[in-house]
Every structure is written in structure tokens, then in C-alpha cells.
Amino acid sequence: MSRGKICSLEWISRPLRRGVLATKLRHCSRNAIGVQTASDASINGDQEEHDLCNWDELKFSFTPTDYMYVMKCSSGESAFSQGHLTRYGNVELSPSSGVLNYGQGLLEGLKAYRGDDNRIRLFRPEQNALRMQMGAERMCMSSPTAEQFVSSIKQTALANKRWVPPPGKGSLYIRPLLLGTGPILGVAPSPEYTFLAYASPVGNYFNGPMHFSVEDKVYRAIPGGTGGIKSITNYSPIYKAITQAKAKGFTDAIFLDAATGKNIEEATACNIFVVKGNVISTPPIAGTILPGITRKSIIEVASWLGYQIEERAIPLEELINVDEAFCSGTAIAIKPVGSVTYQGQRVEYKTGEGTVSEKLCRTLTGIQTGLIEDTMGWVVEIE
Ligand SMILES: *Cc1c(COP(=O)(O)O)cnc(C)c1O
């Protein structure tokens, strides 16, 4: 196939119904970051091209890869039909789709890690599947079964395996989406859903500790809202707050609970922990905090390492008295918090060698990359 050639592929293999989203995929030529175009690879192609891109300069940014996975739940059906891999490319959407008009959509995020043994592993993908199902239930959407979800992730990772960075250089970030793609004019659930998973190699989110400001005017989540699911509607409403925080030199903002404005909840896309002595505390999952899989895993790893874990409300003032703070999420793994600033008052924490967060990070990433034996059955080796 020549480079830059545009080919159209049907979104689904079965014929499209009349009046239903006429979705086609286009394989677009690209050469965004000086990478080789994808057109040269075959599905599950065994080309291990280590000079595919400059692995040392990989950041947490998007690099297109070869394939994506698409699966559909058509109007009148409750289950997703057999999905398939297709070339990565733009998608066509009905202007009246539920996702474009009313934000009926969910996202997920997980990684494929290449270990020193050159094997590729996923970390607890069934947890992402369950979280997508919970979100779908809340958003009145149909969702893939856990088996369909996990299978799609394995296929997406394997089809793009030449994009899984070498050990220590990063990982292949996989982004599943569940979208209301059927046309709907009135405010109501979409008649049709599309599941899609694409992938991008990513490096470290950024280096060094996080420096937070505390946001006390904009709330990320409200009781009874969607803060507890990975709804695509949870992110752009806080862009203004985080853009302002970043303009002042902070890495991100910590959001407070909307009910009282007194307790810390989490940051834009990561959960928060504080450490005092042998006790590690984190806000509880009560609908306004995203139940992070990294968070959940840290709780288990920490008690396994002998720490005491508390899931409880953490008043903002408590940040003055803790030894350490750190954040967790698939994208960042575990990151130490260097400082938190609130109304001009800056509190600093210890980071680096010998900290609890460093120990937890080493253990967790060790399990994810196969360096530490996985006694919990968390890791799914796919090759
Ligand atoms: C995704 C996300 C997290 C982290 O969840 P993981 O499963 O650990 O990646 C935390 N907070 C928010 C708001 C998120 O969207």
C-alpha cells in the first residue's frame, strides 16, 4: 500500500442501515512526528522496529499508531456485536449523534508495558471493563461485556505492538471510548453505541514532583453527578481552572468537595493520597471521586507492605500537617507532590529517595513490568 493513500473502510462489517449513522473510517496519511507511516505494517506484523520513533523523547502526548478496534451496538439491540481491528484513522459521525450533541460518552485509559524480558503486559484490564460498565449504566448506554472489552484491548495492543516502547522508555497507552453514535434530536439516550479503542506510545507524564494549587471556586464533581465515572463530560468544565493554575506555574489543581468546600477530593485526572507516619490516607469513593484502578491497587500494595490505610474525608487543613502527599493514575503511575498552595500559603513535602511514594511506585511499576512477581493475578501477559 502506498503511503498517503486514502482508503475507506466500513465501520462495521455488516451493511449499514438506512438512516443510521453512515460511519466510515478513513486511513489518513500522517507523518506527524517524523515517524514512519503506519501503512507499511500488517496486523500482528512482526516487524519490531526499534527506530520507529525517538523513544527517548517520548512525552505524554499523542502519536498515531497502526490500528484501532471498533465494535458496535445497533439500534434495537442490547448487545455489542463482534468488533474488529481497522486502520487507525478519522471517524465519521452523524451531526445528530448523542455524543456530539449531549456528551453521551465515556473514556477509559490503560497501558501495555514491555518488560525487560520483552514480554508485553496489561494491568488489570478487567477493572477498566467493569468501570466502563458502571459508567454506561449511569449514562444509560449499552456497554461491551468484560470479555469483549478485554479482548479488544489485547487485540489493539498486539496489532500495535511495534509501538510498545522499549523497557524504561514508556508504554503503549490504550484509550477505549464508548460513544452514543446514533442520531437523536430530543434530549434522550442515543439509539446506537460505538466502542472504539486506539493506542499511542507515551513516555513519562512529566518529570519531577507535582506542584498543586487548591481550586476553591470551580468544582469538578457534585453529589449525585458523574464525578465517579469516566464520563467525557467531566473534563472540559475544569479546563478554565487548570489553565489558570498552569499559567501561575502549577502542575495541576486540587479540587474540593462541592458539598462543603472543606475536603480535598482529587486533581484533574489523578487521585490523591497523604502520608503521616505509617498511615496512608485517601478520600473515600462516594460518587464524587473517580475510583482509580491505580488508587485501588495502591491500597492493596500498601497494606501488603505494612502501611495502615485509611479511606476517609481529608480536610484541606490537614495538608499542613502531613509528611508526604502523592498522586496516582494510569497516566502518571505514582507521582510525589512537591507542594500545595492555597490562598498564597505554600506547603512543601519531601519527595524522592526513601519516601513512601517512591517505595510504592517502585513496587507497583515492578509488578506492571514483570520485574516483581505478580502474586495478585493483576497482570495479563499478552505476548
Ligand atoms: C482516570 C482518572 C483517575 C485515575 O484512574 P486510574 O484508573 O488509576 O487511571 C483519577 N481521577 C480521574 C478524574 C480520572 O479521570
Short mmCIF file of C-alpha atoms and ligand atoms in Angstrom, two decimals:
data_model
loop_
_atom_site.label_atom_id
_atom_site.label_comp_id
_atom_site.label_asym_id
_atom_site.label_seq_id
_atom_site.Cartn_x
_atom_site.Cartn_y
_atom_site.Cartn_z
CA MET A 1 0.00 0.00 0.00
CA SER A 2 1.46 3.30 -0.94
CA ARG A 3 1.95 5.92 1.67
CA GLY A 4 -0.66 8.57 1.96
CA LYS A 5 -3.20 6.60 0.04
CA ILE A 6 -6.67 7.16 1.41
CA CYS A 7 -8.82 4.13 1.74
CA SER A 8 -12.27 3.91 3.21
CA LEU A 9 -13.29 1.06 5.41
CA GLU A 10 -16.74 0.32 6.67
CA TRP A 11 -17.05 0.95 10.35
CA ILE A 12 -18.91 -2.27 10.77
CA SER A 13 -18.74 -5.29 8.59
CA ARG A 14 -22.46 -5.74 8.25
CA PRO A 15 -24.39 -3.41 5.95
CA LEU A 16 -25.30 -0.06 7.38
CA ARG A 17 -28.94 0.57 7.94
CA ARG A 18 -30.74 3.34 6.25
CA GLY A 19 -31.00 6.40 8.43
CA VAL A 20 -28.46 5.07 10.84
CA LEU A 21 -25.12 6.71 11.17
CA ALA A 22 -23.22 6.17 7.99
CA THR A 23 -19.89 5.84 9.56
CA LYS A 24 -16.80 5.22 7.62
CA LEU A 25 -13.24 5.20 8.61
CA ARG A 26 -10.56 6.77 6.63
CA HIS A 27 -7.00 5.84 6.86
CA CYS A 28 -5.28 9.13 6.76
CA SER A 29 -1.71 9.55 5.87
CA ARG A 30 0.33 11.04 8.59
CA ASN A 31 3.84 11.76 9.42
CA ALA A 32 3.26 13.95 12.41
CA ILE A 33 6.39 13.50 14.45
CA GLY A 34 8.69 12.20 11.83
CA VAL A 35 7.54 8.66 12.40
CA GLN A 36 7.14 6.06 9.77
CA THR A 37 3.62 5.97 8.40
CA ALA A 38 1.50 3.11 9.53
CA SER A 39 0.60 1.82 6.12
CA ASP A 40 3.60 -0.44 5.96
CA ALA A 41 2.66 -2.78 8.76
CA SER A 42 0.34 -5.73 8.65
CA ILE A 43 -1.93 -6.71 11.53
CA ASN A 44 0.14 -8.58 14.07
CA GLY A 45 3.04 -7.89 11.78
CA ASP A 46 6.22 -8.99 13.42
CA GLN A 47 8.23 -6.00 12.45
CA GLU A 48 9.89 -4.93 15.66
CA GLU A 49 11.14 -1.58 14.61
CA HIS A 50 13.13 -0.09 17.36
CA ASP A 51 13.84 3.09 15.47
CA LEU A 52 10.13 3.72 14.89
CA CYS A 53 10.32 6.94 16.84
CA ASN A 54 12.71 8.60 19.19
CA TRP A 55 11.82 6.68 22.33
CA ASP A 56 13.99 8.93 24.48
CA GLU A 57 11.91 11.96 23.63
CA LEU A 58 8.55 10.35 24.17
CA LYS A 59 6.22 12.52 26.23
CA PHE A 60 2.65 12.10 27.36
CA SER A 61 1.30 13.23 24.03
CA PHE A 62 -0.47 11.62 21.13
CA THR A 63 1.34 9.66 18.44
CA PRO A 64 -0.90 7.85 15.96
CA THR A 65 -0.38 4.09 15.66
CA ASP A 66 -1.39 1.48 13.10
CA TYR A 67 -4.72 0.07 14.23
CA MET A 68 -7.79 0.74 16.30
CA TYR A 69 -10.61 -1.52 17.37
CA VAL A 70 -14.27 -0.80 16.61
CA MET A 71 -17.37 -2.53 17.90
CA LYS A 72 -20.98 -1.53 17.61
CA CYS A 73 -24.31 -1.92 19.35
CA SER A 74 -27.00 -1.16 16.82
CA SER A 75 -30.40 0.33 17.31
CA GLY A 76 -32.84 -2.03 18.96
CA GLU A 77 -30.11 -4.38 20.14
CA SER A 78 -28.82 -4.59 23.67
CA ALA A 79 -25.51 -6.31 22.99
CA PHE A 80 -22.41 -5.35 21.09
CA SER A 81 -21.74 -7.40 18.01
CA GLN A 82 -18.39 -8.81 17.06
CA GLY A 83 -15.88 -5.98 16.71
CA HIS A 84 -12.79 -5.79 14.58
CA LEU A 85 -9.47 -4.10 14.09
CA THR A 86 -9.22 -1.46 11.45
CA ARG A 87 -6.61 1.03 10.36
CA TYR A 88 -6.27 3.96 12.71
CA GLY A 89 -7.94 6.99 11.20
CA ASN A 90 -10.65 9.60 11.44
CA VAL A 91 -14.21 8.54 12.10
CA GLU A 92 -17.33 9.92 10.53
CA LEU A 93 -20.15 10.82 12.89
CA SER A 94 -23.72 11.85 12.38
CA PRO A 95 -24.06 15.55 13.31
CA SER A 96 -27.08 14.48 15.35
CA SER A 97 -25.22 11.79 17.30
CA GLY A 98 -25.84 11.66 21.03
CA VAL A 99 -22.18 12.13 21.83
CA LEU A 100 -21.76 15.31 19.80
CA ASN A 101 -24.99 16.92 20.98
CA TYR A 102 -25.34 15.81 24.57
CA GLY A 103 -21.97 14.41 25.60
CA GLN A 104 -23.13 10.83 25.98
CA GLY A 105 -19.71 9.25 26.14
CA LEU A 106 -17.20 7.51 28.38
CA LEU A 107 -13.47 7.12 28.21
CA GLU A 108 -11.03 4.67 29.73
CA GLY A 109 -7.26 4.54 29.89
CA LEU A 110 -4.86 1.66 30.39
CA LYS A 111 -1.36 0.73 29.36
CA ALA A 112 0.58 -2.09 27.77
CA TYR A 113 4.05 -2.37 29.30
CA ARG A 114 7.09 -4.03 27.74
CA GLY A 115 9.24 -5.72 30.37
CA ASP A 116 12.97 -6.40 30.42
CA ASP A 117 12.03 -9.90 29.27
CA ASN A 118 10.48 -8.25 26.18
CA ARG A 119 7.03 -9.54 27.11
CA ILE A 120 4.04 -7.26 26.87
CA ARG A 121 1.66 -7.00 29.80
CA LEU A 122 -1.63 -5.29 30.58
CA PHE A 123 -2.50 -4.27 34.12
CA ARG A 124 -5.94 -5.27 35.44
CA PRO A 125 -7.81 -4.61 32.17
CA GLU A 126 -10.97 -6.26 33.53
CA GLN A 127 -11.13 -3.42 36.06
CA ASN A 128 -11.38 -0.90 33.23
CA ALA A 129 -14.08 -3.08 31.67
CA LEU A 130 -16.11 -3.05 34.89
CA ARG A 131 -15.65 0.68 35.32
CA MET A 132 -16.87 1.28 31.78
CA GLN A 133 -19.92 -0.87 32.52
CA MET A 134 -20.68 1.13 35.68
CA GLY A 135 -20.33 4.36 33.74
CA ALA A 136 -22.52 3.06 30.94
CA GLU A 137 -25.22 2.17 33.43
CA ARG A 138 -25.12 5.70 34.85
CA MET A 139 -25.21 7.27 31.37
CA CYS A 140 -27.96 4.99 30.02
CA MET A 141 -25.65 3.42 27.48
CA SER A 142 -25.17 -0.14 26.30
CA SER A 143 -21.72 -1.47 27.09
CA PRO A 144 -19.49 -4.31 25.88
CA THR A 145 -19.13 -7.36 28.11
CA ALA A 146 -15.93 -7.58 30.15
CA GLU A 147 -14.76 -10.35 27.80
CA GLN A 148 -15.39 -8.20 24.73
CA PHE A 149 -13.63 -5.26 26.36
CA VAL A 150 -10.54 -7.20 27.43
CA SER A 151 -10.30 -9.00 24.10
CA SER A 152 -10.47 -5.68 22.24
CA ILE A 153 -7.65 -4.28 24.39
CA LYS A 154 -5.44 -7.30 23.80
CA GLN A 155 -6.05 -7.09 20.05
CA THR A 156 -5.38 -3.35 19.99
CA ALA A 157 -2.12 -3.78 21.92
CA LEU A 158 -0.93 -6.69 19.78
CA ALA A 159 -1.81 -5.06 16.47
CA ASN A 160 0.23 -2.03 17.55
CA LYS A 161 2.93 -3.94 19.33
CA ARG A 162 5.75 -2.30 17.41
CA TRP A 163 4.63 0.89 19.16
CA VAL A 164 5.08 -0.52 22.67
CA PRO A 165 8.22 1.36 23.77
CA PRO A 166 11.33 -0.50 24.93
CA PRO A 167 11.56 -1.14 28.71
CA GLY A 168 12.08 2.03 30.71
CA LYS A 169 11.13 4.35 27.84
CA GLY A 170 7.40 4.43 28.35
CA SER A 171 4.37 2.34 27.50
CA LEU A 172 1.57 1.99 24.98
CA TYR A 173 -1.38 3.96 26.27
CA ILE A 174 -4.69 2.47 25.18
CA ARG A 175 -7.73 4.69 25.13
CA PRO A 176 -11.11 2.93 24.91
CA LEU A 177 -14.15 5.09 24.22
CA LEU A 178 -17.84 4.32 24.46
CA LEU A 179 -19.91 6.78 22.45
CA GLY A 180 -23.56 7.42 21.74
CA THR A 181 -23.24 7.48 17.96
CA GLY A 182 -26.86 7.07 16.94
CA PRO A 183 -28.79 10.13 15.76
CA ILE A 184 -31.06 11.74 18.33
CA LEU A 185 -32.63 15.17 18.32
CA GLY A 186 -34.51 15.24 21.60
CA VAL A 187 -32.60 15.02 24.86
CA ALA A 188 -32.55 11.25 25.30
CA PRO A 189 -30.19 8.29 25.14
CA SER A 190 -28.73 7.55 21.74
CA PRO A 191 -30.27 4.67 19.76
CA GLU A 192 -26.85 3.29 18.88
CA TYR A 193 -23.44 2.93 20.54
CA THR A 194 -19.92 2.55 19.32
CA PHE A 195 -16.97 1.21 21.27
CA LEU A 196 -13.60 2.24 19.97
CA ALA A 197 -10.06 1.64 21.26
CA TYR A 198 -6.97 3.36 19.93
CA ALA A 199 -3.41 3.47 21.16
CA SER A 200 -0.48 5.82 21.43
CA PRO A 201 3.03 5.28 22.76
CA VAL A 202 3.64 7.58 25.72
CA GLY A 203 6.63 8.48 27.82
CA ASN A 204 6.58 9.77 31.33
CA TYR A 205 3.82 12.23 32.05
CA PHE A 206 6.46 14.72 33.11
CA ASN A 207 9.44 14.59 35.33
CA GLY A 208 9.67 15.73 38.90
CA PRO A 209 7.07 16.21 41.60
CA MET A 210 3.67 17.81 41.16
CA HIS A 211 3.01 21.32 42.42
CA PHE A 212 -0.64 21.95 43.12
CA SER A 213 -2.82 24.94 43.71
CA VAL A 214 -6.12 24.43 45.51
CA GLU A 215 -9.17 25.37 43.46
CA ASP A 216 -11.91 26.77 45.68
CA LYS A 217 -14.33 28.23 43.14
CA VAL A 218 -14.76 25.58 40.49
CA TYR A 219 -15.92 22.12 41.48
CA ARG A 220 -15.07 19.02 39.49
CA ALA A 221 -17.95 16.89 40.74
CA ILE A 222 -21.20 17.29 42.62
CA PRO A 223 -23.02 14.76 44.81
CA GLY A 224 -25.28 12.73 42.54
CA GLY A 225 -23.34 13.85 39.46
CA THR A 226 -20.96 11.97 37.21
CA GLY A 227 -17.67 12.61 39.02
CA GLY A 228 -17.47 8.95 39.95
CA ILE A 229 -17.42 7.69 36.36
CA LYS A 230 -15.11 8.43 33.46
CA SER A 231 -17.68 10.48 31.61
CA ILE A 232 -16.20 12.62 28.83
CA THR A 233 -18.27 15.46 30.28
CA ASN A 234 -16.14 15.68 33.44
CA TYR A 235 -13.06 17.24 31.93
CA SER A 236 -13.66 20.33 29.83
CA PRO A 237 -15.66 22.08 32.59
CA ILE A 238 -12.43 22.32 34.60
CA TYR A 239 -10.16 23.43 31.75
CA LYS A 240 -10.51 27.05 32.80
CA ALA A 241 -9.46 26.33 36.36
CA ILE A 242 -6.48 24.19 35.39
CA THR A 243 -5.40 26.57 32.63
CA GLN A 244 -5.29 29.34 35.22
CA ALA A 245 -3.38 27.13 37.66
CA LYS A 246 -0.86 26.24 34.96
CA ALA A 247 -0.47 29.89 33.98
CA LYS A 248 0.65 30.51 37.56
CA GLY A 249 3.25 27.77 37.29
CA PHE A 250 1.37 24.93 38.98
CA THR A 251 1.26 21.46 37.50
CA ASP A 252 -2.42 20.97 38.26
CA ALA A 253 -5.14 21.94 40.72
CA ILE A 254 -6.65 20.02 43.62
CA PHE A 255 -10.44 20.17 43.68
CA LEU A 256 -12.51 20.36 46.84
CA ASP A 257 -15.79 18.63 47.63
CA ALA A 258 -18.73 20.63 46.31
CA ALA A 259 -20.96 19.86 49.31
CA THR A 260 -18.83 21.55 51.98
CA GLY A 261 -15.83 23.03 50.16
CA LYS A 262 -13.73 21.76 53.06
CA ASN A 263 -12.28 18.43 51.97
CA ILE A 264 -9.82 17.59 49.23
CA GLU A 265 -11.10 15.27 46.54
CA GLU A 266 -8.68 14.76 43.67
CA ALA A 267 -6.88 16.51 40.83
CA THR A 268 -7.88 16.72 37.16
CA ALA A 269 -7.18 13.10 36.34
CA CYS A 270 -5.46 11.58 39.36
CA ASN A 271 -6.33 10.51 42.87
CA ILE A 272 -4.60 11.91 45.97
CA PHE A 273 -3.01 10.29 48.99
CA VAL A 274 -1.39 11.78 52.07
CA VAL A 275 1.12 10.12 54.37
CA LYS A 276 1.63 10.70 58.07
CA GLY A 277 3.96 8.29 59.79
CA ASN A 278 2.85 4.78 58.92
CA VAL A 279 -0.65 5.86 57.90
CA ILE A 280 -1.63 6.47 54.29
CA SER A 281 -4.96 8.25 53.76
CA THR A 282 -7.03 8.96 50.70
CA PRO A 283 -10.53 10.38 50.19
CA PRO A 284 -13.26 7.73 50.05
CA ILE A 285 -15.14 6.66 46.92
CA ALA A 286 -18.57 8.21 47.34
CA GLY A 287 -19.61 9.27 43.87
CA THR A 288 -17.58 12.46 43.53
CA ILE A 289 -14.16 10.85 43.18
CA LEU A 290 -13.10 8.69 40.28
CA PRO A 291 -12.42 5.17 41.54
CA GLY A 292 -8.90 4.86 40.14
CA ILE A 293 -7.53 1.42 39.45
CA THR A 294 -4.10 2.67 40.45
CA ARG A 295 -5.65 4.00 43.67
CA LYS A 296 -7.27 0.65 44.39
CA SER A 297 -4.02 -1.18 43.64
CA ILE A 298 -2.01 1.17 45.87
CA ILE A 299 -4.37 0.47 48.75
CA GLU A 300 -3.71 -3.25 48.36
CA VAL A 301 0.04 -2.92 47.81
CA ALA A 302 0.41 -0.53 50.76
CA SER A 303 -1.30 -2.79 53.25
CA TRP A 304 0.78 -5.64 51.89
CA LEU A 305 3.91 -3.53 52.58
CA GLY A 306 2.74 -2.96 56.18
CA TYR A 307 1.22 0.50 55.98
CA GLN A 308 -2.07 1.38 57.58
CA ILE A 309 -4.61 2.59 55.03
CA GLU A 310 -7.49 4.96 55.73
CA GLU A 311 -10.19 5.90 53.24
CA ARG A 312 -11.78 8.97 54.80
CA ALA A 313 -12.59 12.61 54.30
CA ILE A 314 -9.38 14.67 54.34
CA PRO A 315 -9.90 18.30 55.38
CA LEU A 316 -7.83 20.80 53.43
CA GLU A 317 -6.13 21.98 56.67
CA GLU A 318 -4.73 18.53 57.19
CA LEU A 319 -2.37 19.14 54.26
CA ILE A 320 -0.34 21.38 56.55
CA ASN A 321 0.49 18.50 58.85
CA VAL A 322 1.31 15.56 56.61
CA ASP A 323 4.79 14.20 55.83
CA GLU A 324 4.14 13.36 52.23
CA ALA A 325 1.49 13.55 49.53
CA PHE A 326 1.31 11.75 46.22
CA CYS A 327 -1.00 11.23 43.27
CA SER A 328 -1.99 8.16 41.33
CA GLY A 329 -3.36 7.37 37.90
CA THR A 330 -2.60 5.15 34.93
CA ALA A 331 -1.00 8.01 33.01
CA ILE A 332 1.31 9.15 35.83
CA ALA A 333 1.58 5.90 37.85
CA ILE A 334 2.52 7.37 41.24
CA LYS A 335 3.86 10.90 41.44
CA PRO A 336 5.08 12.69 44.54
CA VAL A 337 3.53 16.04 45.42
CA GLY A 338 6.25 18.66 45.95
CA SER A 339 3.97 21.41 47.18
CA VAL A 340 0.39 22.56 47.65
CA THR A 341 -0.51 26.25 47.59
CA TYR A 342 -3.74 27.67 48.96
CA GLN A 343 -4.50 31.38 49.21
CA GLY A 344 -0.83 32.24 48.97
CA GLN A 345 0.27 29.73 51.57
CA ARG A 346 2.63 27.10 50.22
CA VAL A 347 3.29 23.81 52.00
CA GLU A 348 6.14 21.61 50.85
CA TYR A 349 6.62 17.87 51.16
CA LYS A 350 9.52 15.53 50.97
CA THR A 351 9.96 13.71 47.69
CA GLY A 352 12.46 11.28 46.18
CA GLU A 353 14.65 8.65 47.80
CA GLY A 354 13.31 6.97 50.89
CA THR A 355 9.75 8.27 50.61
CA VAL A 356 6.65 6.10 50.87
CA SER A 357 5.51 7.18 47.40
CA GLU A 358 8.85 6.17 45.90
CA LYS A 359 8.59 2.73 47.50
CA LEU A 360 5.00 2.27 46.34
CA CYS A 361 5.87 3.45 42.84
CA ARG A 362 8.78 1.03 42.57
CA THR A 363 6.58 -1.85 43.74
CA LEU A 364 3.63 -1.03 41.51
CA THR A 365 5.64 -0.39 38.33
CA GLY A 366 7.68 -3.50 39.17
CA ILE A 367 4.52 -5.58 39.10
CA GLN A 368 3.28 -3.87 35.93
CA THR A 369 6.50 -4.54 34.03
CA GLY A 370 7.10 -8.06 35.33
CA LEU A 371 10.11 -7.14 37.46
CA ILE A 372 8.25 -8.09 40.65
CA GLU A 373 6.27 -11.30 40.77
CA ASP A 374 2.54 -10.71 40.43
CA THR A 375 1.04 -12.66 43.29
CA MET A 376 -2.35 -10.92 42.93
CA GLY A 377 -3.22 -12.06 39.41
CA TRP A 378 -3.27 -8.45 38.21
CA VAL A 379 -1.08 -8.77 35.19
CA VAL A 380 -2.29 -10.10 31.85
CA GLU A 381 0.59 -11.19 29.66
CA ILE A 382 -0.35 -10.83 26.04
CA GLU A 383 2.91 -11.84 24.49
C1 LIG B 1 -8.80 8.21 35.18
C2 LIG B 1 -8.85 9.07 36.36
C3 LIG B 1 -8.15 8.77 37.53
C4 LIG B 1 -7.17 7.64 37.64
O1 LIG B 1 -7.73 6.39 37.43
P1 LIG B 1 -6.79 5.14 37.08
O2 LIG B 1 -7.72 4.02 36.92
O3 LIG B 1 -5.86 4.96 38.22
O4 LIG B 1 -6.06 5.50 35.84
C5 LIG B 1 -8.32 9.61 38.64
N1 LIG B 1 -9.14 10.67 38.58
C6 LIG B 1 -9.83 11.00 37.46
C7 LIG B 1 -10.71 12.18 37.48
C8 LIG B 1 -9.69 10.22 36.32
O5 LIG B 1 -10.35 10.55 35.21
#
